Amino acid sequence: MSTIATSAQAQAGTVTDDPGAQAPLLSISHVERDFTSPNGQRVQALSDVSLDVRPGELVSIIGPSGCGKTTLLRLIAGLDKPQQGSVTFKGRPIEAPNPERGYVFQQGSLFPWLTVRENVAFGLKAQGKYREHAGEVDDYLAKVGLTGFEHAYPHQISGGMAQRVAIARALIDHPEVLLLDEPMGALDSFTRADLQDRLLDLWEQYHMTMVLVTHDVDEAIYLGNRVVIMSPRPGHIKEIVPIDLPERDRVSDAFLGYRKTLLTKLHFDVHEH
Ligand SMILES: Nc1ncnc2c1ncn2[C@@H]1O[C@H](COP(=O)(O)OP(=O)(O)OP(=O)(O)O)[C@@H](O)[C@H]1O
Ligand SMILES: [Mg+2]
């Protein structure tokens, strides 16, 4: 499957068009995960899910509510384990959460009693690294555009700003992979577009690997090198669409073509069940 990188990435050699050229960073292989719902019914959240993510890739995952997106991200984070199949990072099974895999949660996860700065510094303090790295807290706050809001509390900032704090908090650990569960879900389209561009800047700057869960077709195309379409009951990967955009332009013919393709596939999916 071909993956088209941004020019910055191509120069850095982090992504190639040859899938055989690089070992996957993350490998999800034939994963099964079910749950028992509160009324005793078995829910097959993931059924035979396999996906390889290469270093430097930005993979979008899209699909209707309940198709297993968060379940999959939690397995990659090490917050949960599959009943069958394997999830590996650099060839090693993922056993527990690790700062090398940063997680930005679906819902606001800031500590309301800590300031913006204290929220970002929290992990460093817990790991006893704060003294050495205190300056980085301000650097990352600047990178997400929050200089001047260091001493605000979460209730004093907007939803978009809160998500930027959550992203800075994950980045401060220098993760190799950033897992994002609908980080822009609750934002208006202007704030969303701004945050998408900031995320792309960070991705290019740090040559990071990102796995982004989203409900939004435009966002999946705009950000992703590939779009993974998931489908529910049981949760599985229906199709993977490689994205090859000559430029990141939300109204180009190429972009609108992908939009039509994906909407058709997702619409069909809704009527399948
Ligand atoms: N801890 C759990 N206990 C019982 N059922 C669960 C649990 N976690 C997930 N499920 C079920 O597994 C299925 C997949 O859930 P998941 O949260 O992964 O979906 P999702 O694709 O992230 O949905 P959304 O887009 O609404 O966030 C759902 O049917 C959900 O009810
Ligand atoms: Mg979810």
PDB file of C-alpha atoms and ligand atoms in Angstrom:
ATOM      1  CA  MET A   1       0.000   0.000   0.000  1.00  0.00           C
ATOM      2  CA  SER A   2       1.477   3.344  -0.873  1.00  0.00           C
ATOM      3  CA  THR A   3       1.779   6.164   1.569  1.00  0.00           C
ATOM      4  CA  ILE A   4       2.538   9.641   0.401  1.00  0.00           C
ATOM      5  CA  ALA A   5       4.515  11.677   2.839  1.00  0.00           C
ATOM      6  CA  THR A   6       4.773  15.399   3.130  1.00  0.00           C
ATOM      7  CA  SER A   7       7.874  16.825   1.513  1.00  0.00           C
ATOM      8  CA  ALA A   8       9.401  17.417   4.953  1.00  0.00           C
ATOM      9  CA  GLN A   9       8.975  13.765   5.811  1.00  0.00           C
ATOM     10  CA  ALA A  10      10.215  12.544   2.493  1.00  0.00           C
ATOM     11  CA  GLN A  11      13.376  14.593   2.989  1.00  0.00           C
ATOM     12  CA  ALA A  12      13.798  13.210   6.468  1.00  0.00           C
ATOM     13  CA  GLY A  13      13.389   9.743   5.043  1.00  0.00           C
ATOM     14  CA  THR A  14      10.806   8.780   7.626  1.00  0.00           C
ATOM     15  CA  VAL A  15       8.244   7.426   5.198  1.00  0.00           C
ATOM     16  CA  THR A  16       8.797   5.782   1.866  1.00  0.00           C
ATOM     17  CA  ASP A  17       6.448   4.521  -0.775  1.00  0.00           C
ATOM     18  CA  ASP A  18       7.835   1.040  -0.388  1.00  0.00           C
ATOM     19  CA  PRO A  19       5.989  -0.766   2.382  1.00  0.00           C
ATOM     20  CA  GLY A  20       8.752  -3.392   2.533  1.00  0.00           C
ATOM     21  CA  ALA A  21      11.403  -0.772   3.246  1.00  0.00           C
ATOM     22  CA  GLN A  22      10.658  -0.302   6.927  1.00  0.00           C
ATOM     23  CA  ALA A  23       9.572  -2.523   9.749  1.00  0.00           C
ATOM     24  CA  PRO A  24       6.293  -1.361  11.259  1.00  0.00           C
ATOM     25  CA  LEU A  25       6.508   0.633  14.456  1.00  0.00           C
ATOM     26  CA  LEU A  26       3.154  -0.706  15.589  1.00  0.00           C
ATOM     27  CA  SER A  27       1.759  -4.015  14.562  1.00  0.00           C
ATOM     28  CA  ILE A  28      -1.757  -5.123  15.358  1.00  0.00           C
ATOM     29  CA  SER A  29      -2.359  -8.679  14.277  1.00  0.00           C
ATOM     30  CA  HIS A  30      -5.640 -10.639  14.278  1.00  0.00           C
ATOM     31  CA  VAL A  31      -6.888  -8.952  17.425  1.00  0.00           C
ATOM     32  CA  GLU A  32     -10.098 -10.041  19.127  1.00  0.00           C
ATOM     33  CA  ARG A  33     -11.645  -8.166  22.046  1.00  0.00           C
ATOM     34  CA  ASP A  34     -15.107  -8.671  23.453  1.00  0.00           C
ATOM     35  CA  PHE A  35     -16.909  -7.269  26.405  1.00  0.00           C
ATOM     36  CA  THR A  36     -19.947  -8.300  28.387  1.00  0.00           C
ATOM     37  CA  SER A  37     -22.454  -5.472  28.457  1.00  0.00           C
ATOM     38  CA  PRO A  38     -24.271  -4.584  31.693  1.00  0.00           C
ATOM     39  CA  ASN A  39     -27.345  -6.566  30.528  1.00  0.00           C
ATOM     40  CA  GLY A  40     -25.194  -9.662  30.046  1.00  0.00           C
ATOM     41  CA  GLN A  41     -24.883  -9.505  26.253  1.00  0.00           C
ATOM     42  CA  ARG A  42     -21.569 -10.198  24.575  1.00  0.00           C
ATOM     43  CA  VAL A  43     -20.272  -7.290  22.521  1.00  0.00           C
ATOM     44  CA  GLN A  44     -17.576  -8.091  20.008  1.00  0.00           C
ATOM     45  CA  ALA A  45     -15.765  -4.753  20.060  1.00  0.00           C
ATOM     46  CA  LEU A  46     -12.938  -5.933  17.773  1.00  0.00           C
ATOM     47  CA  SER A  47     -12.952  -8.924  15.455  1.00  0.00           C
ATOM     48  CA  ASP A  48      -9.867 -10.029  13.504  1.00  0.00           C
ATOM     49  CA  VAL A  49      -8.337  -6.538  13.414  1.00  0.00           C
ATOM     50  CA  SER A  50      -4.910  -6.272  11.788  1.00  0.00           C
ATOM     51  CA  LEU A  51      -3.056  -3.037  11.060  1.00  0.00           C
ATOM     52  CA  ASP A  52       0.602  -2.077  10.683  1.00  0.00           C
ATOM     53  CA  VAL A  53       1.700   1.509  11.277  1.00  0.00           C
ATOM     54  CA  ARG A  54       5.092   2.545   9.938  1.00  0.00           C
ATOM     55  CA  PRO A  55       7.408   5.088  11.579  1.00  0.00           C
ATOM     56  CA  GLY A  56       6.414   8.631  10.702  1.00  0.00           C
ATOM     57  CA  GLU A  57       2.990   7.704   9.417  1.00  0.00           C
ATOM     58  CA  LEU A  58      -0.177   9.557  10.322  1.00  0.00           C
ATOM     59  CA  VAL A  59      -3.051   7.100  10.261  1.00  0.00           C
ATOM     60  CA  SER A  60      -6.648   8.283  10.626  1.00  0.00           C
ATOM     61  CA  ILE A  61      -9.272   5.873  11.921  1.00  0.00           C
ATOM     62  CA  ILE A  62     -12.895   6.625  11.121  1.00  0.00           C
ATOM     63  CA  GLY A  63     -16.152   4.782  11.667  1.00  0.00           C
ATOM     64  CA  PRO A  64     -19.556   5.016  13.337  1.00  0.00           C
ATOM     65  CA  SER A  65     -20.020   5.143  17.086  1.00  0.00           C
ATOM     66  CA  GLY A  66     -19.404   1.779  18.731  1.00  0.00           C
ATOM     67  CA  CYS A  67     -17.197   0.290  15.978  1.00  0.00           C
ATOM     68  CA  GLY A  68     -14.269  -0.197  18.373  1.00  0.00           C
ATOM     69  CA  LYS A  69     -12.079   2.861  17.701  1.00  0.00           C
ATOM     70  CA  THR A  70     -11.408   3.683  21.355  1.00  0.00           C
ATOM     71  CA  THR A  71     -11.025  -0.019  22.160  1.00  0.00           C
ATOM     72  CA  LEU A  72      -8.298  -0.272  19.510  1.00  0.00           C
ATOM     73  CA  LEU A  73      -6.507   2.855  20.730  1.00  0.00           C
ATOM     74  CA  ARG A  74      -6.590   1.584  24.327  1.00  0.00           C
ATOM     75  CA  LEU A  75      -4.908  -1.657  23.224  1.00  0.00           C
ATOM     76  CA  ILE A  76      -2.153   0.322  21.495  1.00  0.00           C
ATOM     77  CA  ALA A  77      -1.750   2.505  24.586  1.00  0.00           C
ATOM     78  CA  GLY A  78      -1.406  -0.617  26.773  1.00  0.00           C
ATOM     79  CA  LEU A  79      -4.495   0.277  28.823  1.00  0.00           C
ATOM     80  CA  ASP A  80      -6.180  -2.993  27.805  1.00  0.00           C
ATOM     81  CA  LYS A  81      -5.175  -6.335  26.289  1.00  0.00           C
ATOM     82  CA  PRO A  82      -6.639  -8.385  23.472  1.00  0.00           C
ATOM     83  CA  GLN A  83      -8.156 -11.794  24.187  1.00  0.00           C
ATOM     84  CA  GLN A  84      -6.552 -13.111  21.037  1.00  0.00           C
ATOM     85  CA  GLY A  85      -3.996 -11.806  18.561  1.00  0.00           C
ATOM     86  CA  SER A  86      -1.099  -9.498  19.304  1.00  0.00           C
ATOM     87  CA  VAL A  87      -0.284  -5.806  19.579  1.00  0.00           C
ATOM     88  CA  THR A  88       3.414  -4.991  19.340  1.00  0.00           C
ATOM     89  CA  PHE A  89       5.530  -1.836  19.417  1.00  0.00           C
ATOM     90  CA  LYS A  90       8.942  -2.183  17.718  1.00  0.00           C
ATOM     91  CA  GLY A  91       8.405  -5.927  17.709  1.00  0.00           C
ATOM     92  CA  ARG A  92       7.749  -6.201  21.452  1.00  0.00           C
ATOM     93  CA  PRO A  93       4.325  -7.032  22.907  1.00  0.00           C
ATOM     94  CA  ILE A  94       2.618  -4.027  24.497  1.00  0.00           C
ATOM     95  CA  GLU A  95       2.046  -4.932  28.138  1.00  0.00           C
ATOM     96  CA  ALA A  96       1.364  -1.603  29.862  1.00  0.00           C
ATOM     97  CA  PRO A  97       1.140   2.129  29.206  1.00  0.00           C
ATOM     98  CA  ASN A  98       4.465   3.795  28.470  1.00  0.00           C
ATOM     99  CA  PRO A  99       5.346   7.451  27.815  1.00  0.00           C
ATOM    100  CA  GLU A 100       6.758   6.390  24.425  1.00  0.00           C
ATOM    101  CA  ARG A 101       3.091   6.065  23.435  1.00  0.00           C
ATOM    102  CA  GLY A 102       1.322   9.314  24.345  1.00  0.00           C
ATOM    103  CA  TYR A 103      -2.460   9.327  24.644  1.00  0.00           C
ATOM    104  CA  VAL A 104      -4.849  12.241  24.224  1.00  0.00           C
ATOM    105  CA  PHE A 105      -8.203  11.087  25.581  1.00  0.00           C
ATOM    106  CA  GLN A 106     -11.610  11.414  23.927  1.00  0.00           C
ATOM    107  CA  GLN A 107     -12.987  13.593  26.703  1.00  0.00           C
ATOM    108  CA  GLY A 108     -11.307  16.466  28.488  1.00  0.00           C
ATOM    109  CA  SER A 109      -8.870  14.838  30.842  1.00  0.00           C
ATOM    110  CA  LEU A 110      -7.278  17.844  32.497  1.00  0.00           C
ATOM    111  CA  PHE A 111      -7.069  18.016  36.263  1.00  0.00           C
ATOM    112  CA  PRO A 112      -9.472  20.862  37.120  1.00  0.00           C
ATOM    113  CA  TRP A 113      -7.582  21.794  40.287  1.00  0.00           C
ATOM    114  CA  LEU A 114      -4.285  22.319  38.455  1.00  0.00           C
ATOM    115  CA  THR A 115      -3.343  25.265  36.244  1.00  0.00           C
ATOM    116  CA  VAL A 116      -2.544  24.863  32.546  1.00  0.00           C
ATOM    117  CA  ARG A 117       1.155  24.806  33.342  1.00  0.00           C
ATOM    118  CA  GLU A 118       0.755  22.355  36.223  1.00  0.00           C
ATOM    119  CA  ASN A 119      -1.321  20.043  34.030  1.00  0.00           C
ATOM    120  CA  VAL A 120       1.434  19.929  31.407  1.00  0.00           C
ATOM    121  CA  ALA A 121       4.142  19.468  34.070  1.00  0.00           C
ATOM    122  CA  PHE A 122       2.211  16.768  35.939  1.00  0.00           C
ATOM    123  CA  GLY A 123       3.837  13.741  34.268  1.00  0.00           C
ATOM    124  CA  LEU A 124       7.344  15.189  34.592  1.00  0.00           C
ATOM    125  CA  LYS A 125       6.788  15.779  38.299  1.00  0.00           C
ATOM    126  CA  ALA A 126       5.412  12.266  38.794  1.00  0.00           C
ATOM    127  CA  GLN A 127       8.518  10.853  37.106  1.00  0.00           C
ATOM    128  CA  GLY A 128      10.859  13.079  39.123  1.00  0.00           C
ATOM    129  CA  LYS A 129      12.088  14.819  35.967  1.00  0.00           C
ATOM    130  CA  TYR A 130      10.598  18.249  36.514  1.00  0.00           C
ATOM    131  CA  ARG A 131      13.724  20.057  37.750  1.00  0.00           C
ATOM    132  CA  GLU A 132      15.709  19.106  34.663  1.00  0.00           C
ATOM    133  CA  HIS A 133      12.942  19.741  32.176  1.00  0.00           C
ATOM    134  CA  ALA A 134      10.992  22.680  33.611  1.00  0.00           C
ATOM    135  CA  GLY A 135      11.917  24.869  30.619  1.00  0.00           C
ATOM    136  CA  GLU A 136      10.328  22.414  28.234  1.00  0.00           C
ATOM    137  CA  VAL A 137       6.930  22.977  29.814  1.00  0.00           C
ATOM    138  CA  ASP A 138       7.003  26.555  28.548  1.00  0.00           C
ATOM    139  CA  ASP A 139       8.404  25.471  25.172  1.00  0.00           C
ATOM    140  CA  TYR A 140       5.541  23.050  24.591  1.00  0.00           C
ATOM    141  CA  LEU A 141       2.956  25.549  25.803  1.00  0.00           C
ATOM    142  CA  ALA A 142       4.376  27.982  23.240  1.00  0.00           C
ATOM    143  CA  LYS A 143       4.231  25.319  20.512  1.00  0.00           C
ATOM    144  CA  VAL A 144       0.515  24.823  21.063  1.00  0.00           C
ATOM    145  CA  GLY A 145      -0.081  28.572  21.276  1.00  0.00           C
ATOM    146  CA  LEU A 146      -0.838  28.868  24.984  1.00  0.00           C
ATOM    147  CA  THR A 147       1.819  31.296  26.145  1.00  0.00           C
ATOM    148  CA  GLY A 148       0.129  33.735  28.512  1.00  0.00           C
ATOM    149  CA  PHE A 149      -2.359  31.159  29.795  1.00  0.00           C
ATOM    150  CA  GLU A 150       0.073  29.223  32.008  1.00  0.00           C
ATOM    151  CA  HIS A 151      -1.700  30.175  35.218  1.00  0.00           C
ATOM    152  CA  ALA A 152      -5.281  29.733  34.028  1.00  0.00           C
ATOM    153  CA  TYR A 153      -7.363  26.852  35.373  1.00  0.00           C
ATOM    154  CA  PRO A 154      -9.170  24.498  32.960  1.00  0.00           C
ATOM    155  CA  HIS A 155     -12.561  26.165  33.599  1.00  0.00           C
ATOM    156  CA  GLN A 156     -11.076  29.499  32.522  1.00  0.00           C
ATOM    157  CA  ILE A 157     -10.025  28.357  29.038  1.00  0.00           C
ATOM    158  CA  SER A 158     -11.970  27.296  25.931  1.00  0.00           C
ATOM    159  CA  GLY A 159     -12.493  23.699  24.773  1.00  0.00           C
ATOM    160  CA  GLY A 160      -9.966  24.134  21.968  1.00  0.00           C
ATOM    161  CA  MET A 161      -7.392  25.482  24.389  1.00  0.00           C
ATOM    162  CA  ALA A 162      -8.042  22.591  26.773  1.00  0.00           C
ATOM    163  CA  GLN A 163      -7.352  20.121  23.960  1.00  0.00           C
ATOM    164  CA  ARG A 164      -4.117  21.952  23.177  1.00  0.00           C
ATOM    165  CA  VAL A 165      -3.117  21.584  26.846  1.00  0.00           C
ATOM    166  CA  ALA A 166      -3.866  17.851  26.597  1.00  0.00           C
ATOM    167  CA  ILE A 167      -1.687  17.619  23.469  1.00  0.00           C
ATOM    168  CA  ALA A 168       1.182  19.540  25.127  1.00  0.00           C
ATOM    169  CA  ARG A 169       0.895  17.239  28.140  1.00  0.00           C
ATOM    170  CA  ALA A 170       1.300  14.185  25.910  1.00  0.00           C
ATOM    171  CA  LEU A 171       4.150  15.727  23.881  1.00  0.00           C
ATOM    172  CA  ILE A 172       6.278  16.616  26.896  1.00  0.00           C
ATOM    173  CA  ASP A 173       7.118  12.922  27.304  1.00  0.00           C
ATOM    174  CA  HIS A 174       8.617  12.894  23.765  1.00  0.00           C
ATOM    175  CA  PRO A 175       6.386  10.057  22.626  1.00  0.00           C
ATOM    176  CA  GLU A 176       7.314   8.159  19.502  1.00  0.00           C
ATOM    177  CA  VAL A 177       3.652   7.586  18.831  1.00  0.00           C
ATOM    178  CA  LEU A 178       0.868   9.994  19.662  1.00  0.00           C
ATOM    179  CA  LEU A 179      -2.563   8.379  19.996  1.00  0.00           C
ATOM    180  CA  LEU A 180      -5.398  10.859  19.649  1.00  0.00           C
ATOM    181  CA  ASP A 181      -9.014   9.904  20.368  1.00  0.00           C
ATOM    182  CA  GLU A 182     -11.215  12.508  18.697  1.00  0.00           C
ATOM    183  CA  PRO A 183      -9.171  15.391  20.053  1.00  0.00           C
ATOM    184  CA  MET A 184     -11.250  17.888  18.078  1.00  0.00           C
ATOM    185  CA  GLY A 185     -14.613  16.221  18.600  1.00  0.00           C
ATOM    186  CA  ALA A 186     -16.303  19.009  20.499  1.00  0.00           C
ATOM    187  CA  LEU A 187     -14.827  21.976  18.651  1.00  0.00           C
ATOM    188  CA  ASP A 188     -16.385  24.372  16.150  1.00  0.00           C
ATOM    189  CA  SER A 189     -15.060  24.161  12.596  1.00  0.00           C
ATOM    190  CA  PHE A 190     -12.759  27.223  12.870  1.00  0.00           C
ATOM    191  CA  THR A 191     -11.070  26.021  16.046  1.00  0.00           C
ATOM    192  CA  ARG A 192     -10.930  22.535  14.602  1.00  0.00           C
ATOM    193  CA  ALA A 193      -9.142  23.677  11.432  1.00  0.00           C
ATOM    194  CA  ASP A 194      -6.641  25.660  13.508  1.00  0.00           C
ATOM    195  CA  LEU A 195      -5.896  22.692  15.750  1.00  0.00           C
ATOM    196  CA  GLN A 196      -5.571  20.369  12.736  1.00  0.00           C
ATOM    197  CA  ASP A 197      -2.878  22.632  11.294  1.00  0.00           C
ATOM    198  CA  ARG A 198      -1.074  22.843  14.629  1.00  0.00           C
ATOM    199  CA  LEU A 199      -1.112  19.070  14.872  1.00  0.00           C
ATOM    200  CA  LEU A 200       0.340  18.764  11.374  1.00  0.00           C
ATOM    201  CA  ASP A 201       3.104  21.231  12.266  1.00  0.00           C
ATOM    202  CA  LEU A 202       4.014  19.206  15.353  1.00  0.00           C
ATOM    203  CA  TRP A 203       3.905  15.961  13.392  1.00  0.00           C
ATOM    204  CA  GLU A 204       6.291  17.340  10.776  1.00  0.00           C
ATOM    205  CA  GLN A 205       8.551  19.041  13.283  1.00  0.00           C
ATOM    206  CA  TYR A 206       9.023  15.987  15.510  1.00  0.00           C
ATOM    207  CA  HIS A 207       8.771  13.294  12.793  1.00  0.00           C
ATOM    208  CA  MET A 208       6.241  11.630  15.021  1.00  0.00           C
ATOM    209  CA  THR A 209       3.940   8.758  14.292  1.00  0.00           C
ATOM    210  CA  MET A 210       0.292   9.503  14.957  1.00  0.00           C
ATOM    211  CA  VAL A 211      -2.849   7.439  15.137  1.00  0.00           C
ATOM    212  CA  LEU A 212      -5.874   9.723  15.076  1.00  0.00           C
ATOM    213  CA  VAL A 213      -9.436   8.601  15.746  1.00  0.00           C
ATOM    214  CA  THR A 214     -12.062  10.908  14.273  1.00  0.00           C
ATOM    215  CA  HIS A 215     -15.725  11.033  13.287  1.00  0.00           C
ATOM    216  CA  ASP A 216     -14.984  13.662  10.701  1.00  0.00           C
ATOM    217  CA  VAL A 217     -14.350  12.612   7.082  1.00  0.00           C
ATOM    218  CA  ASP A 218     -12.613  15.886   6.137  1.00  0.00           C
ATOM    219  CA  GLU A 219     -10.322  15.636   9.143  1.00  0.00           C
ATOM    220  CA  ALA A 220      -9.428  12.017   8.345  1.00  0.00           C
ATOM    221  CA  ILE A 221      -8.444  12.981   4.780  1.00  0.00           C
ATOM    222  CA  TYR A 222      -6.755  16.273   5.635  1.00  0.00           C
ATOM    223  CA  LEU A 223      -4.492  14.723   8.255  1.00  0.00           C
ATOM    224  CA  GLY A 224      -4.060  11.097   7.277  1.00  0.00           C
ATOM    225  CA  ASN A 225      -1.538   9.322   5.060  1.00  0.00           C
ATOM    226  CA  ARG A 226      -4.079   6.507   5.200  1.00  0.00           C
ATOM    227  CA  VAL A 227      -7.673   6.372   6.366  1.00  0.00           C
ATOM    228  CA  VAL A 228      -8.742   3.196   8.141  1.00  0.00           C
ATOM    229  CA  ILE A 229     -12.502   2.681   7.874  1.00  0.00           C
ATOM    230  CA  MET A 230     -13.986   0.655  10.713  1.00  0.00           C
ATOM    231  CA  SER A 231     -17.402  -0.891  10.880  1.00  0.00           C
ATOM    232  CA  PRO A 232     -19.428  -2.132  13.874  1.00  0.00           C
ATOM    233  CA  ARG A 233     -21.082  -5.401  15.016  1.00  0.00           C
ATOM    234  CA  PRO A 234     -18.547  -6.849  15.179  1.00  0.00           C
ATOM    235  CA  GLY A 235     -15.981  -4.036  15.153  1.00  0.00           C
ATOM    236  CA  HIS A 236     -13.612  -4.647  12.254  1.00  0.00           C
ATOM    237  CA  ILE A 237     -11.520  -2.882   9.631  1.00  0.00           C
ATOM    238  CA  LYS A 238     -13.624  -2.578   6.528  1.00  0.00           C
ATOM    239  CA  GLU A 239     -11.138  -0.893   4.259  1.00  0.00           C
ATOM    240  CA  ILE A 240      -7.924   1.124   4.268  1.00  0.00           C
ATOM    241  CA  VAL A 241      -7.775   4.066   1.860  1.00  0.00           C
ATOM    242  CA  PRO A 242      -4.324   5.516   1.084  1.00  0.00           C
ATOM    243  CA  ILE A 243      -4.410   9.303   0.723  1.00  0.00           C
ATOM    244  CA  ASP A 244      -2.253  10.919  -1.935  1.00  0.00           C
ATOM    245  CA  LEU A 245      -2.881  14.648  -1.893  1.00  0.00           C
ATOM    246  CA  PRO A 246      -0.529  16.888  -3.881  1.00  0.00           C
ATOM    247  CA  GLU A 247      -1.177  19.623  -1.316  1.00  0.00           C
ATOM    248  CA  ARG A 248      -3.211  19.981   1.821  1.00  0.00           C
ATOM    249  CA  ASP A 249      -6.071  21.960   0.402  1.00  0.00           C
ATOM    250  CA  ARG A 250      -9.560  21.277   1.732  1.00  0.00           C
ATOM    251  CA  VAL A 251     -11.322  22.310  -1.475  1.00  0.00           C
ATOM    252  CA  SER A 252      -9.030  20.848  -4.163  1.00  0.00           C
ATOM    253  CA  ASP A 253     -10.546  18.399  -6.643  1.00  0.00           C
ATOM    254  CA  ALA A 254      -8.337  15.648  -5.239  1.00  0.00           C
ATOM    255  CA  PHE A 255      -9.581  16.342  -1.699  1.00  0.00           C
ATOM    256  CA  LEU A 256     -13.220  16.434  -2.759  1.00  0.00           C
ATOM    257  CA  GLY A 257     -12.688  13.179  -4.676  1.00  0.00           C
ATOM    258  CA  TYR A 258     -11.504  11.436  -1.500  1.00  0.00           C
ATOM    259  CA  ARG A 259     -14.406  12.973   0.370  1.00  0.00           C
ATOM    260  CA  LYS A 260     -16.869  11.465  -2.055  1.00  0.00           C
ATOM    261  CA  THR A 261     -15.142   8.072  -1.937  1.00  0.00           C
ATOM    262  CA  LEU A 262     -15.121   7.959   1.841  1.00  0.00           C
ATOM    263  CA  LEU A 263     -18.647   9.279   2.303  1.00  0.00           C
ATOM    264  CA  THR A 264     -19.921   6.678  -0.141  1.00  0.00           C
ATOM    265  CA  LYS A 265     -18.141   3.899   1.725  1.00  0.00           C
ATOM    266  CA  LEU A 266     -19.339   5.157   5.111  1.00  0.00           C
ATOM    267  CA  HIS A 267     -22.889   5.782   3.915  1.00  0.00           C
ATOM    268  CA  PHE A 268     -23.047   2.300   2.467  1.00  0.00           C
ATOM    269  CA  ASP A 269     -21.821   1.050   5.824  1.00  0.00           C
ATOM    270  CA  VAL A 270     -24.670   2.742   7.670  1.00  0.00           C
ATOM    271  CA  HIS A 271     -27.224   1.020   5.444  1.00  0.00           C
ATOM    272  CA  GLU A 272     -25.529  -2.371   5.664  1.00  0.00           C
ATOM    273  CA  HIS A 273     -26.748  -2.909   9.219  1.00  0.00           C
TER     274      HIS A 273
HETATM  275  N1  LIG B   1     -15.424  -1.665  29.210  1.00  0.00           N
HETATM  276  C1  LIG B   1     -16.442  -2.021  28.409  1.00  0.00           C
HETATM  277  N2  LIG B   1     -17.438  -2.800  28.874  1.00  0.00           N
HETATM  278  C2  LIG B   1     -18.455  -3.203  28.079  1.00  0.00           C
HETATM  279  N3  LIG B   1     -18.573  -2.837  26.774  1.00  0.00           N
HETATM  280  C3  LIG B   1     -17.599  -2.048  26.259  1.00  0.00           C
HETATM  281  C4  LIG B   1     -16.494  -1.588  27.045  1.00  0.00           C
HETATM  282  N4  LIG B   1     -15.708  -0.823  26.260  1.00  0.00           N
HETATM  283  C5  LIG B   1     -16.287  -0.797  25.053  1.00  0.00           C
HETATM  284  N5  LIG B   1     -17.421  -1.538  25.047  1.00  0.00           N
HETATM  285  C6  LIG B   1     -18.309  -1.751  23.897  1.00  0.00           C
HETATM  286  O1  LIG B   1     -17.503  -2.048  22.780  1.00  0.00           O
HETATM  287  C7  LIG B   1     -18.011  -1.400  21.613  1.00  0.00           C
HETATM  288  C8  LIG B   1     -16.930  -0.508  21.035  1.00  0.00           C
HETATM  289  O2  LIG B   1     -16.729   0.583  21.916  1.00  0.00           O
HETATM  290  P1  LIG B   1     -15.700   1.764  21.605  1.00  0.00           P
HETATM  291  O3  LIG B   1     -15.730   2.685  22.764  1.00  0.00           O
HETATM  292  O4  LIG B   1     -14.397   1.185  21.220  1.00  0.00           O
HETATM  293  O5  LIG B   1     -16.396   2.439  20.333  1.00  0.00           O
HETATM  294  P2  LIG B   1     -15.980   3.770  19.534  1.00  0.00           P
HETATM  295  O6  LIG B   1     -15.812   3.370  18.102  1.00  0.00           O
HETATM  296  O7  LIG B   1     -14.833   4.427  20.197  1.00  0.00           O
HETATM  297  O8  LIG B   1     -17.303   4.656  19.659  1.00  0.00           O
HETATM  298  P3  LIG B   1     -17.461   6.280  19.752  1.00  0.00           P
HETATM  299  O9  LIG B   1     -17.268   6.777  18.351  1.00  0.00           O
HETATM  300  O10 LIG B   1     -18.862   6.465  20.210  1.00  0.00           O
HETATM  301  O11 LIG B   1     -16.446   6.793  20.715  1.00  0.00           O
HETATM  302  C9  LIG B   1     -19.275  -0.673  22.034  1.00  0.00           C
HETATM  303  O12 LIG B   1     -20.373  -1.482  21.753  1.00  0.00           O
HETATM  304  C10 LIG B   1     -19.096  -0.517  23.536  1.00  0.00           C
HETATM  305  O13 LIG B   1     -20.339  -0.481  24.188  1.00  0.00           O
HETATM  306 MG    MG B   2     -14.603   6.250  21.169  1.00  0.00          MG
END
